[in-house]
Every structure is written in structure tokens, then in C-alpha cells.
mmCIF file of C-alpha atoms in Angstrom:
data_model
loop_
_atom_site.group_PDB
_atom_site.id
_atom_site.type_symbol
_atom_site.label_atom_id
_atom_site.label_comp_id
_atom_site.label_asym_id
_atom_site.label_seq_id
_atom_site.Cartn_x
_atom_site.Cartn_y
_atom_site.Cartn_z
ATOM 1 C CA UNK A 1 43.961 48.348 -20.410
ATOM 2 C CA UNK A 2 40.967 46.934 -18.705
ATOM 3 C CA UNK A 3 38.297 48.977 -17.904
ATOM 4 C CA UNK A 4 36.566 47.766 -14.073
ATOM 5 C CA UNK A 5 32.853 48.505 -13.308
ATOM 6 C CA UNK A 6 32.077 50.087 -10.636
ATOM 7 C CA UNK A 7 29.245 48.706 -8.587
ATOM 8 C CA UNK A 8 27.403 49.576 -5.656
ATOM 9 C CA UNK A 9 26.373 46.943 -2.904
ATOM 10 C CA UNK A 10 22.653 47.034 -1.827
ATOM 11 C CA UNK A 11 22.981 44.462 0.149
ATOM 12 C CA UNK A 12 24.960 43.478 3.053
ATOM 13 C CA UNK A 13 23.876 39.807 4.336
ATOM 14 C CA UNK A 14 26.927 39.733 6.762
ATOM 15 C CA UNK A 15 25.239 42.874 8.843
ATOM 16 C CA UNK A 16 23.347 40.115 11.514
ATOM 17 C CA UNK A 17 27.173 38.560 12.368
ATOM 18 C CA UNK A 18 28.279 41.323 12.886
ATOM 19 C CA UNK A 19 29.293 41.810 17.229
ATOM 20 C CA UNK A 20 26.135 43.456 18.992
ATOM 21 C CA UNK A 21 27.791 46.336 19.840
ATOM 22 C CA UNK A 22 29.033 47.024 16.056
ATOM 23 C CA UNK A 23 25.511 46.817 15.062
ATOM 24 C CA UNK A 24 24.054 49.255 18.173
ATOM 25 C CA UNK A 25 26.275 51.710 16.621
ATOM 26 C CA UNK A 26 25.011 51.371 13.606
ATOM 27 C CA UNK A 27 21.766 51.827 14.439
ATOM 28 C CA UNK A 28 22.551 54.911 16.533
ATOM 29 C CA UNK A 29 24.056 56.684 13.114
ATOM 30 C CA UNK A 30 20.959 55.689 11.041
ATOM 31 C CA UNK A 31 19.078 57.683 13.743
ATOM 32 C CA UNK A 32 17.861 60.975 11.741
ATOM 33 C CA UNK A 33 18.642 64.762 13.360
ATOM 34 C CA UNK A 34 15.391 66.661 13.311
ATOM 35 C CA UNK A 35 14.100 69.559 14.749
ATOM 36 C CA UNK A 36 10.236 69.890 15.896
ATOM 37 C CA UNK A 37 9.236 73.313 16.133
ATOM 38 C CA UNK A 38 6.533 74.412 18.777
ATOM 39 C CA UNK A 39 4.917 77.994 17.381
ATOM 40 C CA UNK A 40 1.457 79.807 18.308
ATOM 41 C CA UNK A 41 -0.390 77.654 16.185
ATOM 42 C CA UNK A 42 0.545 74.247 17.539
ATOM 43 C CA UNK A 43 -0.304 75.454 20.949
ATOM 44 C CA UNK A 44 -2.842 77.265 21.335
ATOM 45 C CA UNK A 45 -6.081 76.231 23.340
ATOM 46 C CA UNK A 46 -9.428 75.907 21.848
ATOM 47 C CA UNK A 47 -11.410 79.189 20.803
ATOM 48 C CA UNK A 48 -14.489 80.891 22.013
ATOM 49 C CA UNK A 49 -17.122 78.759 20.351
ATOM 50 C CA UNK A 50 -15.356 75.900 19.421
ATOM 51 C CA UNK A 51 -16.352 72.441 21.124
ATOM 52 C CA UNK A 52 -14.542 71.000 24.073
ATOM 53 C CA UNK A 53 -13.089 67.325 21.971
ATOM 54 C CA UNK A 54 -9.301 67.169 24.664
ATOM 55 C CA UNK A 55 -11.372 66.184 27.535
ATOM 56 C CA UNK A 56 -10.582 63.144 27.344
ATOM 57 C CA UNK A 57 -6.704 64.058 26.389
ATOM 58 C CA UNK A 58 -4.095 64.160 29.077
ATOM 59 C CA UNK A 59 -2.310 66.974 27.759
ATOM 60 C CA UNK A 60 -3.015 70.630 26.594
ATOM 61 C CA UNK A 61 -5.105 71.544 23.084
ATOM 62 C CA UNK A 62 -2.788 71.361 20.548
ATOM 63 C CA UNK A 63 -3.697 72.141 17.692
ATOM 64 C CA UNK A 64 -2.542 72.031 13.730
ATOM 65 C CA UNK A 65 -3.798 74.795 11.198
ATOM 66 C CA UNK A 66 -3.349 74.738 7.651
ATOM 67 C CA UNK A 67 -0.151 77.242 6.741
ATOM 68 C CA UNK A 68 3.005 77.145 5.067
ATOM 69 C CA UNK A 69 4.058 78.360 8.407
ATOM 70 C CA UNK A 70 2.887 75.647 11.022
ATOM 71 C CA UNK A 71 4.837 73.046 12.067
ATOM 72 C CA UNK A 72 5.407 69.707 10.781
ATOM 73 C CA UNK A 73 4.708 66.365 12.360
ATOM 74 C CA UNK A 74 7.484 64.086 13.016
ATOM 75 C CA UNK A 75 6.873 60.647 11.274
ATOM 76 C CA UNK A 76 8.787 57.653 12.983
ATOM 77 C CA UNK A 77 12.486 57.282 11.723
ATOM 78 C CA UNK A 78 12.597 54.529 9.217
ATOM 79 C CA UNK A 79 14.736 52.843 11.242
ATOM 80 C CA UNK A 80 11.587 51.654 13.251
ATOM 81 C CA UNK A 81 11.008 49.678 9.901
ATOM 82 C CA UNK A 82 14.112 47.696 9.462
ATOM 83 C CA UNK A 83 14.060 44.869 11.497
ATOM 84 C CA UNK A 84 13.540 43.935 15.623
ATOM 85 C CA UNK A 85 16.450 44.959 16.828
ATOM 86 C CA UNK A 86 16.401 48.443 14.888
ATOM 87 C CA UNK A 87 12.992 49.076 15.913
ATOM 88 C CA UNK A 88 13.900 48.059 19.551
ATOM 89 C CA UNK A 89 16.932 50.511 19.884
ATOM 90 C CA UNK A 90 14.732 53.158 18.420
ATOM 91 C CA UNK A 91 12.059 53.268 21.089
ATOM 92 C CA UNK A 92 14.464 53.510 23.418
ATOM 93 C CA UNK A 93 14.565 57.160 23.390
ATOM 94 C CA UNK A 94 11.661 58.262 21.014
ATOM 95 C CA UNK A 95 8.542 58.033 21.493
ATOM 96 C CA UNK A 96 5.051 59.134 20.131
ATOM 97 C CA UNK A 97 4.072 62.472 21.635
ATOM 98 C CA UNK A 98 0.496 63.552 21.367
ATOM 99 C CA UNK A 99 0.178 66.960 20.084
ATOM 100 C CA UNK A 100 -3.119 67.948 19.418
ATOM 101 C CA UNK A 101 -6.726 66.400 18.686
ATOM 102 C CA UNK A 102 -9.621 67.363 16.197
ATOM 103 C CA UNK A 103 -13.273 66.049 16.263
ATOM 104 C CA UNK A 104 -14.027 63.303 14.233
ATOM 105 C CA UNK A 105 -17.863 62.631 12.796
ATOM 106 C CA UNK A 106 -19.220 60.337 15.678
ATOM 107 C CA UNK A 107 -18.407 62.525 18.264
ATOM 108 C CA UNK A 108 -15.128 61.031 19.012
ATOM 109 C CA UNK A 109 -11.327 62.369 18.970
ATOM 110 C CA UNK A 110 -8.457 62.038 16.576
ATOM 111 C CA UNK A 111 -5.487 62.784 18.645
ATOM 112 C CA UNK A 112 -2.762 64.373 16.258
ATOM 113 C CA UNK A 113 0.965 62.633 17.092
ATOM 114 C CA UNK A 114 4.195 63.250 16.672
ATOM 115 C CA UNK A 115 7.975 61.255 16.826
ATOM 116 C CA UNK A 116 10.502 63.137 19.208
ATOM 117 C CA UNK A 117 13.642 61.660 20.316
ATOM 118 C CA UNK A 118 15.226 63.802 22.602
ATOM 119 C CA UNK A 119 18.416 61.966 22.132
ATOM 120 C CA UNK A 120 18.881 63.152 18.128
ATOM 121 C CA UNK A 121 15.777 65.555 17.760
ATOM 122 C CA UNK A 122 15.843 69.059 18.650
ATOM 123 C CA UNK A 123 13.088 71.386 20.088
ATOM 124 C CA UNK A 124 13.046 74.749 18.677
ATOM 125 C CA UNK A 125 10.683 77.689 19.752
ATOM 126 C CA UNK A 126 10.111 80.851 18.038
ATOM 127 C CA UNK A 127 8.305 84.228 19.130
ATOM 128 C CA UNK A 128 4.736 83.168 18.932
ATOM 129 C CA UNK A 129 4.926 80.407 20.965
ATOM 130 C CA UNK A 130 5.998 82.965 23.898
ATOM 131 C CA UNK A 131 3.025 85.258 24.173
ATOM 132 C CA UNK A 132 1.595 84.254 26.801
ATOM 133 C CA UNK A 133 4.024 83.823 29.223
ATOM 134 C CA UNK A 134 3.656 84.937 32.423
ATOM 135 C CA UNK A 135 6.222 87.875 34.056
ATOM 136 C CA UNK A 136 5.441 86.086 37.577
ATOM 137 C CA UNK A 137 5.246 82.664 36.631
ATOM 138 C CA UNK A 138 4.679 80.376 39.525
ATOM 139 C CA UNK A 139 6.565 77.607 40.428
ATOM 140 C CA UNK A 140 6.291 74.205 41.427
ATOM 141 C CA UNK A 141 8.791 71.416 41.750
ATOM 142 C CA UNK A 142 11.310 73.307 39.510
ATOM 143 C CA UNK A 143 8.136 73.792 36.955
ATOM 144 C CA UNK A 144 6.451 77.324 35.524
ATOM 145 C CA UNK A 145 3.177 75.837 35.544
ATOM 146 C CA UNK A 146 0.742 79.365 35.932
ATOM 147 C CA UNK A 147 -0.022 79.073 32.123
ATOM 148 C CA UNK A 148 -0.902 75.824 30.623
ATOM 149 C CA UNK A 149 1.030 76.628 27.102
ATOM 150 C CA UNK A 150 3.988 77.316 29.325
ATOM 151 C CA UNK A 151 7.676 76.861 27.839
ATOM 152 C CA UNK A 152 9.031 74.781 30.461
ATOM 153 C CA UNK A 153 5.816 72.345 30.990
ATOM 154 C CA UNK A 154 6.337 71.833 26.963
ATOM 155 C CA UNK A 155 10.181 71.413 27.585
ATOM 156 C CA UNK A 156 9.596 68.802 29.687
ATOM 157 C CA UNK A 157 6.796 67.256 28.194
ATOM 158 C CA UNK A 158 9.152 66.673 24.998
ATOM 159 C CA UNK A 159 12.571 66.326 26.591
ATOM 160 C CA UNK A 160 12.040 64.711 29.639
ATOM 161 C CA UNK A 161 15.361 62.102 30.796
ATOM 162 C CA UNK A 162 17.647 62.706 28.369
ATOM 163 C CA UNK A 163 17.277 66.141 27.964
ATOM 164 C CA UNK A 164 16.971 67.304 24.349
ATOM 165 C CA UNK A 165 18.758 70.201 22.527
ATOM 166 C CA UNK A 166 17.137 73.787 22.866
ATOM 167 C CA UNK A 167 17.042 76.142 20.088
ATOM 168 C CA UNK A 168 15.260 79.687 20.696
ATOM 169 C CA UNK A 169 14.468 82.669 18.309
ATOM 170 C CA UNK A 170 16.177 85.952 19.263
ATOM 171 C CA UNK A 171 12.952 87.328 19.195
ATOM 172 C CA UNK A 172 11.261 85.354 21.460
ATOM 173 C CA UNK A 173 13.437 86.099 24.700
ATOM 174 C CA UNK A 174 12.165 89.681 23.801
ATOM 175 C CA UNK A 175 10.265 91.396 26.795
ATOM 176 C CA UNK A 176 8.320 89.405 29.560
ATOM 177 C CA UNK A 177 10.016 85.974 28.173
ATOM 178 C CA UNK A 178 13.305 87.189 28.406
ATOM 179 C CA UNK A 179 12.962 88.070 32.099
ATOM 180 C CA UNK A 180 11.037 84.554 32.525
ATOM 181 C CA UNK A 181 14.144 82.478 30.684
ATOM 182 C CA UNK A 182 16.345 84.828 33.064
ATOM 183 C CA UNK A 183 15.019 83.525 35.851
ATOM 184 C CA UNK A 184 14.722 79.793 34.974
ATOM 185 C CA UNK A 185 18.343 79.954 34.687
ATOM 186 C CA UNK A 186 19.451 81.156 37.549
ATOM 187 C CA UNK A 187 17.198 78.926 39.601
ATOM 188 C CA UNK A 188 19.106 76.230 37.365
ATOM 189 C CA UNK A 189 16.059 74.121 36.396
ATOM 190 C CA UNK A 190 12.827 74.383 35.018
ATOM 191 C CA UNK A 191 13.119 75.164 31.674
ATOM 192 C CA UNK A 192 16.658 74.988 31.517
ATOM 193 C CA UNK A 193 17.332 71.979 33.469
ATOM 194 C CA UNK A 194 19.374 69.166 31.738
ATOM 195 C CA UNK A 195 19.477 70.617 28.236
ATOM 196 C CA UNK A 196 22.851 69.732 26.755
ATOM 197 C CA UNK A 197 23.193 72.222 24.220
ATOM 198 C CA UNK A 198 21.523 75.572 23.573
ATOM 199 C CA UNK A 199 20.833 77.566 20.463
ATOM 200 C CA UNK A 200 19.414 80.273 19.074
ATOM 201 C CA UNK A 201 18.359 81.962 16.200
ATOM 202 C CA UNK A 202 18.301 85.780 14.904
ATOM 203 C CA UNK A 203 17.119 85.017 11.445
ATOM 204 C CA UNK A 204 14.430 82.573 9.773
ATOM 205 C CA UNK A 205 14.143 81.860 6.022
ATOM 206 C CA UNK A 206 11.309 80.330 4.679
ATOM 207 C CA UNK A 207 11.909 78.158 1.044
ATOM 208 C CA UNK A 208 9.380 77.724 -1.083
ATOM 209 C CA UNK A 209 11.042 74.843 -3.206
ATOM 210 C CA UNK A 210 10.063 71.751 -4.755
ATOM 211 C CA UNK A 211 11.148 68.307 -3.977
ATOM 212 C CA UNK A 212 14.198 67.707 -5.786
ATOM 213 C CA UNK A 213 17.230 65.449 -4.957
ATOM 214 C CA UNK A 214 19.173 68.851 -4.016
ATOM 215 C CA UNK A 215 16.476 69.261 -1.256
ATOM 216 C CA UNK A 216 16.261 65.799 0.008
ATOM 217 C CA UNK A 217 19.871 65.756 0.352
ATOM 218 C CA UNK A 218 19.926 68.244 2.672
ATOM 219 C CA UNK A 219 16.002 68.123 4.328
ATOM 220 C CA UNK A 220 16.633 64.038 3.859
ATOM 221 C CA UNK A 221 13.777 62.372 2.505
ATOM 222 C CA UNK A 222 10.734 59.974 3.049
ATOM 223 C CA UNK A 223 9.969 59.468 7.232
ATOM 224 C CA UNK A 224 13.023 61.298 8.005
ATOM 225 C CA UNK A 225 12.374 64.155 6.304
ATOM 226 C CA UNK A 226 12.517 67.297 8.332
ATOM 227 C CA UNK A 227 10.697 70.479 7.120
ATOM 228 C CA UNK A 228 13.123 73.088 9.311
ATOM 229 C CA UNK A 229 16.724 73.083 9.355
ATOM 230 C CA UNK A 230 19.258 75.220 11.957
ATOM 231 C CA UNK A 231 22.588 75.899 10.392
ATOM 232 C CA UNK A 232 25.504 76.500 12.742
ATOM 233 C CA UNK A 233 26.018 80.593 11.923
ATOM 234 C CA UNK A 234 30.042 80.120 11.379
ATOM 235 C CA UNK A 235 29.390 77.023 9.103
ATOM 236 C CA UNK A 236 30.088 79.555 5.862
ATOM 237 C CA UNK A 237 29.809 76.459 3.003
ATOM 238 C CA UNK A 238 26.361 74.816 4.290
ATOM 239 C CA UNK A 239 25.578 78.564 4.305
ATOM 240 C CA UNK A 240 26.464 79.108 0.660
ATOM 241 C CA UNK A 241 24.975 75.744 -0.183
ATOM 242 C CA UNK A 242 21.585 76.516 0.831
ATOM 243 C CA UNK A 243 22.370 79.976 -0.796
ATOM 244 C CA UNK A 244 22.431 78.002 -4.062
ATOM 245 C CA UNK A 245 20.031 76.237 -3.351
ATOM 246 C CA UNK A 246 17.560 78.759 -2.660
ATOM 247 C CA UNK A 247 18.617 80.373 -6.158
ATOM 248 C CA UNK A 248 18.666 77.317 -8.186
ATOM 249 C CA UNK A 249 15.707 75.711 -6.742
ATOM 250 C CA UNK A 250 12.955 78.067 -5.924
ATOM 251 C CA UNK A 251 9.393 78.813 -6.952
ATOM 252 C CA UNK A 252 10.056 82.076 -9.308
ATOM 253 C CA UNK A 253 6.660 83.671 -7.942
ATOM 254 C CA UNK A 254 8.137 83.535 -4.224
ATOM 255 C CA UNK A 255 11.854 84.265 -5.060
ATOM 256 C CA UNK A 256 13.589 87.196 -3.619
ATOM 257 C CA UNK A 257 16.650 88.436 -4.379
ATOM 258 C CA UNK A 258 17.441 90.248 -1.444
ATOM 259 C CA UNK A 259 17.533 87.113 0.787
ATOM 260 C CA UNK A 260 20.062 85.680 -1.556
ATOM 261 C CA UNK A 261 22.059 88.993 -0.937
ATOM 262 C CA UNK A 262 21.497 88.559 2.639
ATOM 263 C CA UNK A 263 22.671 84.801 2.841
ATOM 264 C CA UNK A 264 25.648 86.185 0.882
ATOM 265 C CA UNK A 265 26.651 88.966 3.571
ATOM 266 C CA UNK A 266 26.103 86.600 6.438
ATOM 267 C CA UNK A 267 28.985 84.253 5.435
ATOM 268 C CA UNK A 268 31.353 87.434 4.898
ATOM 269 C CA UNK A 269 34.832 86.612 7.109
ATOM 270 C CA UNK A 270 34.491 89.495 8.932
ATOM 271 C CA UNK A 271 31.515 87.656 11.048
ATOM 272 C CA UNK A 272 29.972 90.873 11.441
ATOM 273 C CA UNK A 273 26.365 89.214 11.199
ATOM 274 C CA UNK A 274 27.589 86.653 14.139
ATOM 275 C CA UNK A 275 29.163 89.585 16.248
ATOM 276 C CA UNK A 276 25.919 91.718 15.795
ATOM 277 C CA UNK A 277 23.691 88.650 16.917
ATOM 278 C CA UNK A 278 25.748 88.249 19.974
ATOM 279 C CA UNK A 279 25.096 91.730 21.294
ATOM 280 C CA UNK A 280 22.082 91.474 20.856
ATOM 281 C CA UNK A 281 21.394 88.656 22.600
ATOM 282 C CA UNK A 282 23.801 90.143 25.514
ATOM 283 C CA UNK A 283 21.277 93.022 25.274
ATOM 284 C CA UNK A 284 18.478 91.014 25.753
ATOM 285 C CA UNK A 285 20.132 89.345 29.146
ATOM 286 C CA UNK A 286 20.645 92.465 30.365
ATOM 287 C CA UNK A 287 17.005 93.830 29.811
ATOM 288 C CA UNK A 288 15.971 90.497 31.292
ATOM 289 C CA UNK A 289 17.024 91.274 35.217
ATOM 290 C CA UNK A 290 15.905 91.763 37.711
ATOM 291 C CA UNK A 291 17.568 94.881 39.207
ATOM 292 C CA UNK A 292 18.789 96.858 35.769
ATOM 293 C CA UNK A 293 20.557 100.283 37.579
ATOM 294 C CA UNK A 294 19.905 103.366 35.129
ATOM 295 C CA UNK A 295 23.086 104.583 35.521
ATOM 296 C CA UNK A 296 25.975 104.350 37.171
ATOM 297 C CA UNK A 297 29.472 105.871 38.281
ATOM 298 C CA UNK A 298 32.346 105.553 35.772
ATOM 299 C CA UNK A 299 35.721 106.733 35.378
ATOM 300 C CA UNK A 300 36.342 108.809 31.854
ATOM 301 C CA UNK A 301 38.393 107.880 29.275
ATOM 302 C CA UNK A 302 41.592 109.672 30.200
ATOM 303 C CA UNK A 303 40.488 107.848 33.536
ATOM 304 C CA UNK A 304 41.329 111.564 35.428
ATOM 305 C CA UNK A 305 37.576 111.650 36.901
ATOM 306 C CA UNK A 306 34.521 109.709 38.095
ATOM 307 C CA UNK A 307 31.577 110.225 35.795
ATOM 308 C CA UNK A 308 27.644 109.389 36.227
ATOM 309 C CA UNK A 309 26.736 107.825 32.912
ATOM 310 C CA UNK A 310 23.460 105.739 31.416
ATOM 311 C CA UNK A 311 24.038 102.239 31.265
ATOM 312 C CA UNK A 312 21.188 101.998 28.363
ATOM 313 C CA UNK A 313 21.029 104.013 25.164
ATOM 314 C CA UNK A 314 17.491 105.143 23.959
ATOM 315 C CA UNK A 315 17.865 103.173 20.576
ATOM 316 C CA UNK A 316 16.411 99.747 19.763
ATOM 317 C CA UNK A 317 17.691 96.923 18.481
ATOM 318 C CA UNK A 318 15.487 94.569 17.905
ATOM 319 C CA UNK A 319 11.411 95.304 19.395
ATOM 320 C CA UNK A 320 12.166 96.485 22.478
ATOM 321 C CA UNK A 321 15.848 95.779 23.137
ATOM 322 C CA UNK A 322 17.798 98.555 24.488
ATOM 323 C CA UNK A 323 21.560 98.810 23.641
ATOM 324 C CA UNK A 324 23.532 98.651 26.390
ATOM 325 C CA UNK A 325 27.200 100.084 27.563
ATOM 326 C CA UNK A 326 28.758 96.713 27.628
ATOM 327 C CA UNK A 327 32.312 98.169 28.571
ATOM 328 C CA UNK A 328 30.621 98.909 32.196
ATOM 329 C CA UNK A 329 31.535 96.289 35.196
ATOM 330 C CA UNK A 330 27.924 95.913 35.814
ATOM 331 C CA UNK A 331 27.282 94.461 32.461
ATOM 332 C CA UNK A 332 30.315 92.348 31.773
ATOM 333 C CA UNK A 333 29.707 90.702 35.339
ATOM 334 C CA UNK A 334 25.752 90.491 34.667
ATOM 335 C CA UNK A 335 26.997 88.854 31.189
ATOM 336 C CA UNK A 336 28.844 86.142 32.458
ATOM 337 C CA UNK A 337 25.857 84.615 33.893
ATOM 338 C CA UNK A 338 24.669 83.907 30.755
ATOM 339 C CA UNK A 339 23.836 80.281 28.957
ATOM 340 C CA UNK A 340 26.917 79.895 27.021
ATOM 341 C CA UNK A 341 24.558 79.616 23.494
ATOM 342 C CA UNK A 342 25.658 78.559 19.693
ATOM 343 C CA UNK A 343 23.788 81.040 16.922
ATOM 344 C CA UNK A 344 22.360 79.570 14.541
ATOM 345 C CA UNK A 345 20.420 80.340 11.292
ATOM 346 C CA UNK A 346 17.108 79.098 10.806
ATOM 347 C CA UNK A 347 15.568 77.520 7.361
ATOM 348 C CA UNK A 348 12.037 76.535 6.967
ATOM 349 C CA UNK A 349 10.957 74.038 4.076
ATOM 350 C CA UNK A 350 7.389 75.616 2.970
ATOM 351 C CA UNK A 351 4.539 72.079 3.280
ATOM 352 C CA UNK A 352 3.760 72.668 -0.112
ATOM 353 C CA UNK A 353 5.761 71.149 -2.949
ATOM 354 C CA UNK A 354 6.160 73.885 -5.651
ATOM 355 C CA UNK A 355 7.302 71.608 -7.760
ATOM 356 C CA UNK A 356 3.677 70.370 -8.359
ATOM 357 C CA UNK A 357 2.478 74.406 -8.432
ATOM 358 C CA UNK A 358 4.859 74.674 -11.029
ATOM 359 C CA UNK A 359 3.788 72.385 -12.933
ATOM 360 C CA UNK A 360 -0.012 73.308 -12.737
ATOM 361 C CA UNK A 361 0.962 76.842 -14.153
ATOM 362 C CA UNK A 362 2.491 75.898 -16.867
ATOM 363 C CA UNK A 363 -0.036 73.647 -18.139
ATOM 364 C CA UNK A 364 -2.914 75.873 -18.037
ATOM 365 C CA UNK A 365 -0.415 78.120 -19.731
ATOM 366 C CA UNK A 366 -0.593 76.193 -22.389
ATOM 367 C CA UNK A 367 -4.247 75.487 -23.262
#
């Protein structure tokens, strides 16, 4: 019996015959998914004290701090370094966003940049990055512009023609925000306007792992690496594989079992994590309007009489969400307004590779 090797082409010298159009597609697959994640600290404006260096800038005072928790600059897709053509098809979407700036010796600027292609990339907010926005925002041409950190103005500095994806923590539609994401959608622009797919988020898990081939195959590697990662909630085995993952693969000083035990639960069949999360956000919609009646006529259960009954229960959910009776007319019409919105999980690569940290420890553990 012979016995055939089995090799593996690096090369494919054929690629530049192939028909344009092949190739275009191609390219277009090559393109890495990322999310860029706007949070408190990559937005807020300079402090008391600290020297005016974006006045030269044409956008707000980004800025980056040092933190496990920040987020991470987008480096251009690799695909930018393959040839002409490559490089060509992806600028034709992406571009270089400028995110920040911090003085440099001589009195001069270093503006701070990121890659965001609306086309593949998504832009994610969480909770922090919604503090300051206003209840009465005021508008102009479809734009909340009263704040200068404002949602939408960053929505549309990012996604502007086409639109990008739109992922949201739970959390953040909490309060004034939810009432100011209520009304951008019903005026049907502004911060909603164009977005082809919306998401959000009721969890976050932050992994403190090295850099091993299990967590470049699924954070990808090199330029188009990406540091935060949204898993569709019902997707049970990319659930389970970043379970194992996070077990296998994590620094022993910041493991926890009980997140283990929670990533467990959530893929249970009985989607009771995914059912829970939906309510909630429901809840939050229905905080977020305008006119929210206290109460309200309803017939009783053996449907014999009319009854006066609270449409909102005095326990929270989550901050200050209020439950609410979601069998009443009111709220089943009120909820089919809503953005029809995929849940999704959210993982965080920690910056720092504790692979290295590792490493360090165990050496001065042994001199």
C-alpha cells in the first residue's frame, strides 16, 4: 500500500488570472469582522487643568488611558498589505478614523487613529459611554448634537454611508439614554438611521488569557486581531468553546469559577438566560416613553369584571428598570414599536498578554 503525503499549498500563482470578479470576492472574504468599542474613556473631553492640544483637531477629545478595560485601536486589515488591487478594494469602505490626540514634546499633536470599516466592522457601546446624554437632546438635520460626546454624532462619525452594525449594552439604554434611543427611533434617523443590524448585550466577560493559538483562532491574530468579541446568545457551541477556553487558558490569579458556571447555565436549552434578557430589554422600552400610564383598566382573570391595576411592579431589574405587566394592551402595542434586536454576549480580550505575566512569576519563583 502506498502511503501519499499530504501537503499544503502556500502558494497560489494562478490567483492574478483568475476573472476580476472571482478575485473581488476574494478579497471581500479576507476582509476581517471586528468590533470597535466606544466607552467613557475613549471619549471623554479634556480635564480641568489639562492643556488644550485638539485645537487644531476636527473632531472631539478622544482620548486613550492605560486599562485592561479601554478600548483597542483598530490596525489596518492585512489585506491593505497584499498587493494593489487588495489594498484598493479595502479603502473602499474603511478608512482611518481619528480618535484622540496627546501632546507630544515640541508642543505639537499626536493624533491617535483607528481602522473602521463600516461594511465588516461593528460599533459597540457600553454604559459609560452614555452618561452624559442629554434627556432633551436637540436636534438638527436628523442629528442629537446638544452634547459633543453624543451617541448619534459618534454613530455617524464611524458609520456614515454604509451604515455599520450597532451593538448596545443592556445597561446603557438604562434611564435618560433609554428615553433618548426611544426617541431616535421613532423619529427614524439620527442614531438609528441606516444601521442594518442591531444588537445588544446583557452580559460582558472580561479574559485575562495569554496569546495562544486557541485565542488567535478565535480573536484572529496579527493586524486583524480584535480584542472584543459578541457571540450570538443562541449560538450554544461558540458559547461552550469560549467556556473552555476561558478554563483551559486563563491566568490562575484572575480565574473565577463562577463565570465558568455562568457560561455553563447560559447555553442551557431551556433559553431561560435569552428569555430573561428579552424582558428586560422590553422593560427598558417601556420605561423609555414618553407617556408611561400608571395604571390602567383591565378585565380579571375569570374576565367577569373590569379592574384598575398597576402597569409597573415596584421591583427592579436591572438599575432602575421597572418590571412591567406585559400581558396589558398598552404594553404589547408599545412593544411592537421596538428595534427588532439580536442578544448577544459580550467577551473582552484583557491588553495584557498573561502569558508573559506568567512567565515572570514563575521565574522569580525560582531564584
Amino acid at each position: 500500500m502506498v502511503e501519499l503525503e499530504t501537503t499544503v499549498a502556500t502558494e497560489f500563482p494562478q490567483f492574478p488570472k483568475l476573472p476580476a470578479e472571482l478575485r473581488l470576492l476574494i478579497w471581500r472574504f479576507a476582509l476581517p469582522h471586528r468590533v470597535f468599542e466606544i466607552r467613557r474613556e475613549t471619549v471623554s473631553i479634556k480635564q480641568d487643568g489639562e492643556a488644550d492640544v485638539t485645537k487644531e483637531l476636527d473632531h472631539d477629545a478622544w482620548r486613550i488611558r492605560n486599562s485592561d478595560l479601554v478600548a483597542v485601536l483598530l490596525a489596518q486589515p492585512a489585506l491593505r498589505s497584499v498587493c494593489r488591487e487588495a489594498r484598493k478594494y479595502a479603502s473602499q469602505t474603511g478608512s482611518w478614523k481619528c480618535v484622540g490626540s496627546r501632546p507630544r514634546g515640541n508642543g505639537g499633536v499626536i493624533r491617535l487613529k483607528t481602522w473602521f470599516d463600516p461594511s465588516t466592522d461593528t460599533l459597540c457601546f457600553d454604559d459609560s459611554a452614555f452618561q452624559n446624554v442629554p434627556a432633551r437632546p436637540t436636534e438638527r438635520n436628523g442629528l442629537s448634537i446638544e452634547h459633543p460626546n453624543n451617541p448619534a454624532v459618534t454613530r455617524f462619525y464611524f458609520a456614515s454611508s454604509p451604515a455599520s452594525p450597532i451593538c448596545i449594552s443592556l445597561a446603557a439604554l438604562a434611564g435618560a439614554p433609554g428615553k433618548f434611543f426611544v426617541e431616535q427611533w421613532k423619529r427614524k434617523r439620527g442614531f438609528w438611521s441606516g444601521v442594518p443590524q442591531y444588537q445588544f448585550y446583557h452580559d460582558s466577560i472580561l479574559m485575562h488569557l495569554g496569546r495562544s493559538p486557541k485565542v488567535y483562532e478565535i480573536f484572529g491574530r496579527g493586524t486583524d486581531m480584535c480584542h472584543t468579541l459578541l457571540v450570538d446568545a443562541r449560538d450554544h457551541g461558540k458559547l461552550r468553546q469560549l467556556r473552555k477556553l476561558y478554563v483551559d487558558e486563563s491566568d490562575p490569579v484572575f480565574y473565577q469559577r463562577r463565570v465558568a458556571d455562568w457560561l455553563e447555565d447560559i447555553t442551557n436549552p431551556d433559553e431561560g438566560y435569552v428569555q430573561q434578557s428579552f424582558k428586560d430589554l422590553k422593560d427598558i422600552w417601556l420605561k423609555g416613553q414618553e407617556d408611561v400610564p400608571s395604571s390602567a383598566l383591565v378585565l380579571s382573570p375569570d374576565r367577569a369584571s373590569i379592574q384598575m391595576r398597576s402597569l409597573i411592579d415596584p421591583g427592579a431589574v436591572l438599575h432602575t428598570i421597572q418590571k412591567f405587566d406585559h400581558a396589558h394592551d398598552w404594553c404589547k402595542e408599545t412593544v411592537k414599536t421596538m428595534p427588532d434586536m439580536q442578544l448577544v454576549v459580550h467577551f473582552r480580550l484583557c491588553i495584557t498578554n498573561h502569558d508573559k505575566d506568567c512567565d515572570q512569576k514563575t521565574k522569580s519563583l525560582e531564584n
